[in-house]
Short mmCIF file of C-alpha atoms in Angstrom, two decimals:
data_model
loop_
_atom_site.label_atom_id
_atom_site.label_comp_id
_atom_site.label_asym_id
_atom_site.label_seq_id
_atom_site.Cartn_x
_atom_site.Cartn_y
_atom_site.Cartn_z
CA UNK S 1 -87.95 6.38 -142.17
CA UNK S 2 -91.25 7.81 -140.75
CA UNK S 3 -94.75 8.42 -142.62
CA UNK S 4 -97.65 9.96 -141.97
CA UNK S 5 -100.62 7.70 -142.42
CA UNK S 6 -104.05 8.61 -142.71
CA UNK S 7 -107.47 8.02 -144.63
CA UNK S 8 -111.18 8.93 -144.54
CA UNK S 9 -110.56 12.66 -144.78
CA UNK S 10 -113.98 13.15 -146.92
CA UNK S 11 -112.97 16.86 -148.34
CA UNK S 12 -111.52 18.00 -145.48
CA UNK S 13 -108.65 19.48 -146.08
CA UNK S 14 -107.73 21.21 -142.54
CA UNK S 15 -107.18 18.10 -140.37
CA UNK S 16 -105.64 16.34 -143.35
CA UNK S 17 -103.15 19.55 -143.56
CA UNK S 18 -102.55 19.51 -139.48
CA UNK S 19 -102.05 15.88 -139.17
CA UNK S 20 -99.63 15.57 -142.24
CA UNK S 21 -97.68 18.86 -140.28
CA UNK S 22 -97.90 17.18 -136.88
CA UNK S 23 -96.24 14.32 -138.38
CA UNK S 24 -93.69 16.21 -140.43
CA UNK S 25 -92.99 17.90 -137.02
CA UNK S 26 -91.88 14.17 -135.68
CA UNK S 27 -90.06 13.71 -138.63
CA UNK S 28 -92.31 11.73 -141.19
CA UNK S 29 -90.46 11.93 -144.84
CA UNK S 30 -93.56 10.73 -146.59
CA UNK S 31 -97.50 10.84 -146.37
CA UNK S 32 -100.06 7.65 -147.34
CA UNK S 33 -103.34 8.16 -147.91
CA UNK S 34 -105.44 4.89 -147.64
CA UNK S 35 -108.33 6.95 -149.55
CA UNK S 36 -111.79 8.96 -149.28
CA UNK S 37 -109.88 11.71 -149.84
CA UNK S 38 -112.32 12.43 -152.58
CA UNK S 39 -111.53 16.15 -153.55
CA UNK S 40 -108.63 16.92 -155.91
CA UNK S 41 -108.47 20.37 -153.36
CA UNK S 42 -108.32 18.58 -150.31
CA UNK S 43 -104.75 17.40 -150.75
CA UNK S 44 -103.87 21.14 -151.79
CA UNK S 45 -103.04 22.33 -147.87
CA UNK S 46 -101.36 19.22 -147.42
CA UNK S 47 -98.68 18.96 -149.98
CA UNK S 48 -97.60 22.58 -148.93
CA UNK S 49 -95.59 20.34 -146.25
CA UNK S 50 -93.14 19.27 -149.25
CA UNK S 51 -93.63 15.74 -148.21
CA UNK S 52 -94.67 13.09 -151.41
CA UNK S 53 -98.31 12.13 -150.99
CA UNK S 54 -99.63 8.19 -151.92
CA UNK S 55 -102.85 8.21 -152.70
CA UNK S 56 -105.62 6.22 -153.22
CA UNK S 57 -109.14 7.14 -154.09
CA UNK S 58 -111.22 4.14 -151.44
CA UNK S 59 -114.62 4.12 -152.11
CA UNK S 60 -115.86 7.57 -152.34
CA UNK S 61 -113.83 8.20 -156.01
CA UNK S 62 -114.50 11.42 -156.23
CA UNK S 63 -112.99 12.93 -159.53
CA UNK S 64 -110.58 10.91 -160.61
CA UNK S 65 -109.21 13.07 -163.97
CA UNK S 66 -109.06 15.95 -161.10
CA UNK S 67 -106.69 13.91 -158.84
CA UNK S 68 -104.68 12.90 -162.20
CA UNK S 69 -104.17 16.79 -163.02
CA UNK S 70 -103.92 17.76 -159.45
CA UNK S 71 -100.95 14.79 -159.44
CA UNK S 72 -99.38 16.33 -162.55
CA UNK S 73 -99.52 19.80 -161.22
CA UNK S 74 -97.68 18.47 -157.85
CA UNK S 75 -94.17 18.63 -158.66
CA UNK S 76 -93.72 15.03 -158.00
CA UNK S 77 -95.26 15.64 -154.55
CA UNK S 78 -98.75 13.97 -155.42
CA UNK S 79 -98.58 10.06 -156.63
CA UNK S 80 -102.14 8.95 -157.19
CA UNK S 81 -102.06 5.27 -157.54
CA UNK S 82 -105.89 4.94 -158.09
CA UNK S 83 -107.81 1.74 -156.42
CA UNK S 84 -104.31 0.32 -154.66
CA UNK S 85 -100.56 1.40 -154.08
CA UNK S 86 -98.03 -0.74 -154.08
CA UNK S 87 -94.75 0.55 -152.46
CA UNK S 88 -91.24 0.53 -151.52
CA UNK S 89 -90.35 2.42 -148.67
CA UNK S 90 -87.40 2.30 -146.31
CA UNK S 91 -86.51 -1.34 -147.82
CA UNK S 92 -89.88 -2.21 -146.42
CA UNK S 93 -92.88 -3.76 -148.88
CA UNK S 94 -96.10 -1.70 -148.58
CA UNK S 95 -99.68 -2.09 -150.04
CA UNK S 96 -102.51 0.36 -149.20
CA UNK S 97 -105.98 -0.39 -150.01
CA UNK S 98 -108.93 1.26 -148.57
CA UNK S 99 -111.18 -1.63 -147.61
CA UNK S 100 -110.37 -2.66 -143.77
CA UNK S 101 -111.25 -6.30 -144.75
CA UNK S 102 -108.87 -6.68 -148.34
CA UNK S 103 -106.46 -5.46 -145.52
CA UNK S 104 -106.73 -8.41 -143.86
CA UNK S 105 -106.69 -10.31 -146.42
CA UNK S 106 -103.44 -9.08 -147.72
CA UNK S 107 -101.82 -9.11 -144.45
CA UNK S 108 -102.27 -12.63 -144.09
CA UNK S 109 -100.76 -13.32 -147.40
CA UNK S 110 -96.96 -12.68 -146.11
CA UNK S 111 -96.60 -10.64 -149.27
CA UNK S 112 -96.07 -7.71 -147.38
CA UNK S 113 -94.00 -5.87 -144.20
CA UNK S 114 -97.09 -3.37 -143.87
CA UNK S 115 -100.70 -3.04 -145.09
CA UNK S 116 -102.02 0.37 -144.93
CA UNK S 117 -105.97 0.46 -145.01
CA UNK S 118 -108.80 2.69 -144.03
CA UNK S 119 -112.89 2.77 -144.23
CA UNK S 120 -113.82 1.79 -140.71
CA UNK S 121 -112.97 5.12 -139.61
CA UNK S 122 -111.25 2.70 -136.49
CA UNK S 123 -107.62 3.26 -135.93
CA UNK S 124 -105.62 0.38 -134.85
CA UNK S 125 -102.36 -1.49 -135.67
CA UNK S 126 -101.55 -4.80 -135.05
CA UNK S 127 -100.00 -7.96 -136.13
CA UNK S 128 -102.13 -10.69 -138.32
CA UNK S 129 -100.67 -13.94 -138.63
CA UNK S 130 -99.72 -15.07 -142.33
CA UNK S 131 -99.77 -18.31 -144.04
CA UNK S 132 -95.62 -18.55 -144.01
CA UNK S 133 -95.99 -18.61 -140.55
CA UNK S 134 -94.92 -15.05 -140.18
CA UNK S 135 -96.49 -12.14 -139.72
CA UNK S 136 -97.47 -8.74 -141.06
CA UNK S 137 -98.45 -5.41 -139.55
CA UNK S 138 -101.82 -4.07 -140.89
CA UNK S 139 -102.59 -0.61 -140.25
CA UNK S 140 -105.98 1.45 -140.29
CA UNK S 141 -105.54 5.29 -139.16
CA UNK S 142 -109.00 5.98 -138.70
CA UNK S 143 -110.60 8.84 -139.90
CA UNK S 144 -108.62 11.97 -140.00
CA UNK S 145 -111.87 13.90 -140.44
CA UNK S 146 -113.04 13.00 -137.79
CA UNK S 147 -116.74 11.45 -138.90
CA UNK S 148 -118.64 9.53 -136.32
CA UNK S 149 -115.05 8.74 -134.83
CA UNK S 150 -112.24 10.69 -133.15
CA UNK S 151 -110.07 12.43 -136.06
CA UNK S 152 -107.23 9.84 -135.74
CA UNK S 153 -103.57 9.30 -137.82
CA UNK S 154 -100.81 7.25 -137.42
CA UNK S 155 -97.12 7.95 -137.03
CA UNK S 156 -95.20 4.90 -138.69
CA UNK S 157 -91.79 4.10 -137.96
CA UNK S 158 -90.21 1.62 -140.84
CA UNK S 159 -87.18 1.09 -139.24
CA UNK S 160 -88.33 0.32 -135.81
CA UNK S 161 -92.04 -1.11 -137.04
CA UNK S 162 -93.78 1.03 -134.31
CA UNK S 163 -96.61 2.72 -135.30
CA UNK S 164 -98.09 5.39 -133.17
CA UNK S 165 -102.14 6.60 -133.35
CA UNK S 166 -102.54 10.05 -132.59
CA UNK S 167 -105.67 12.58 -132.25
CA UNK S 168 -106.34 15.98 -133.35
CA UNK S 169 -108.51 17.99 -132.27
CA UNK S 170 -110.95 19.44 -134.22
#
């Protein structure tokens, strides 16, 4: 199974809506949003894909009842978890948070196969040692709005692990 990851889109809806079609175009099944989404509208252009949307709200909450009634209104397509998701996807054990740094944290638990988290507006993926002596892959798109960074998302692969940054242009 693919997803689309992505965070930090700060009410805009237009590279949110490209990258989540960019990455239905490679096959994703599923969108996460690791939060700032802020705007119950910004989502809107997005879930026209047909592809369920996780959400969190990060630190910029926005209007919560609006992403509650926007959720309702979705068909199904719109699962707003509030502060944290915790997921099943693919067989695979997810948790997104926003924070970059409870990312960490949570990676090195060995709780989870992936940790989806956002705020630094810095895409990377990589793998953090746990304390079982494993390890877990914790993943920060970046920005897909493109503030003060390049307007990044990530392409995840469950099945392989293989996660993929790319960059729109905006």
């Amino acid at each position: 199974m693919k997803i689309c990851v992505v965070s930090d889109s700060h009410d805009r809806a237009d590279p949110l809506a490209r990258a989540v079609q960019a990455a239905k175009a490679l096959g994703a099944e599923a969108v996460i949003h690791c939060g700032d989404l802020i705007g119950a509208q910004t989502v809107k252009p997005a879930l026209a894909a047909g592809l369920p949307v996780h959400a969190i709200h990060g630190n910029n909450l926005g209007d919560a009842q609006a992403m509650h009634f926007q959720s309702r209104m979705s068909g199904g397509l719109l699962q707003y978890h509030g502060a944290e998701a915790r997921l099943e996807l693919a067989g695979r054990r997810l948790i997104v948070t926003h924070y970059d740094h409870h990312g960490y944290a949570l990676a090195c638990t060995g709780e989870w196969d992936l940790v989806c988290c956002g705020h630094s507006h810095r895409a990377e993926a990589r793998l953090v040692p746990d304390v079982k002596g494993a390890s877990s892959w914790l993943v920060n798109p970046g920005t897909v709005a493109g503030l003060a960074a390049p307007a990044t998302w990530v392409l995840a692969d469950l099945a392989a692990m293989r996660f993929d940054v790319h960059t729109l242009d905006l």
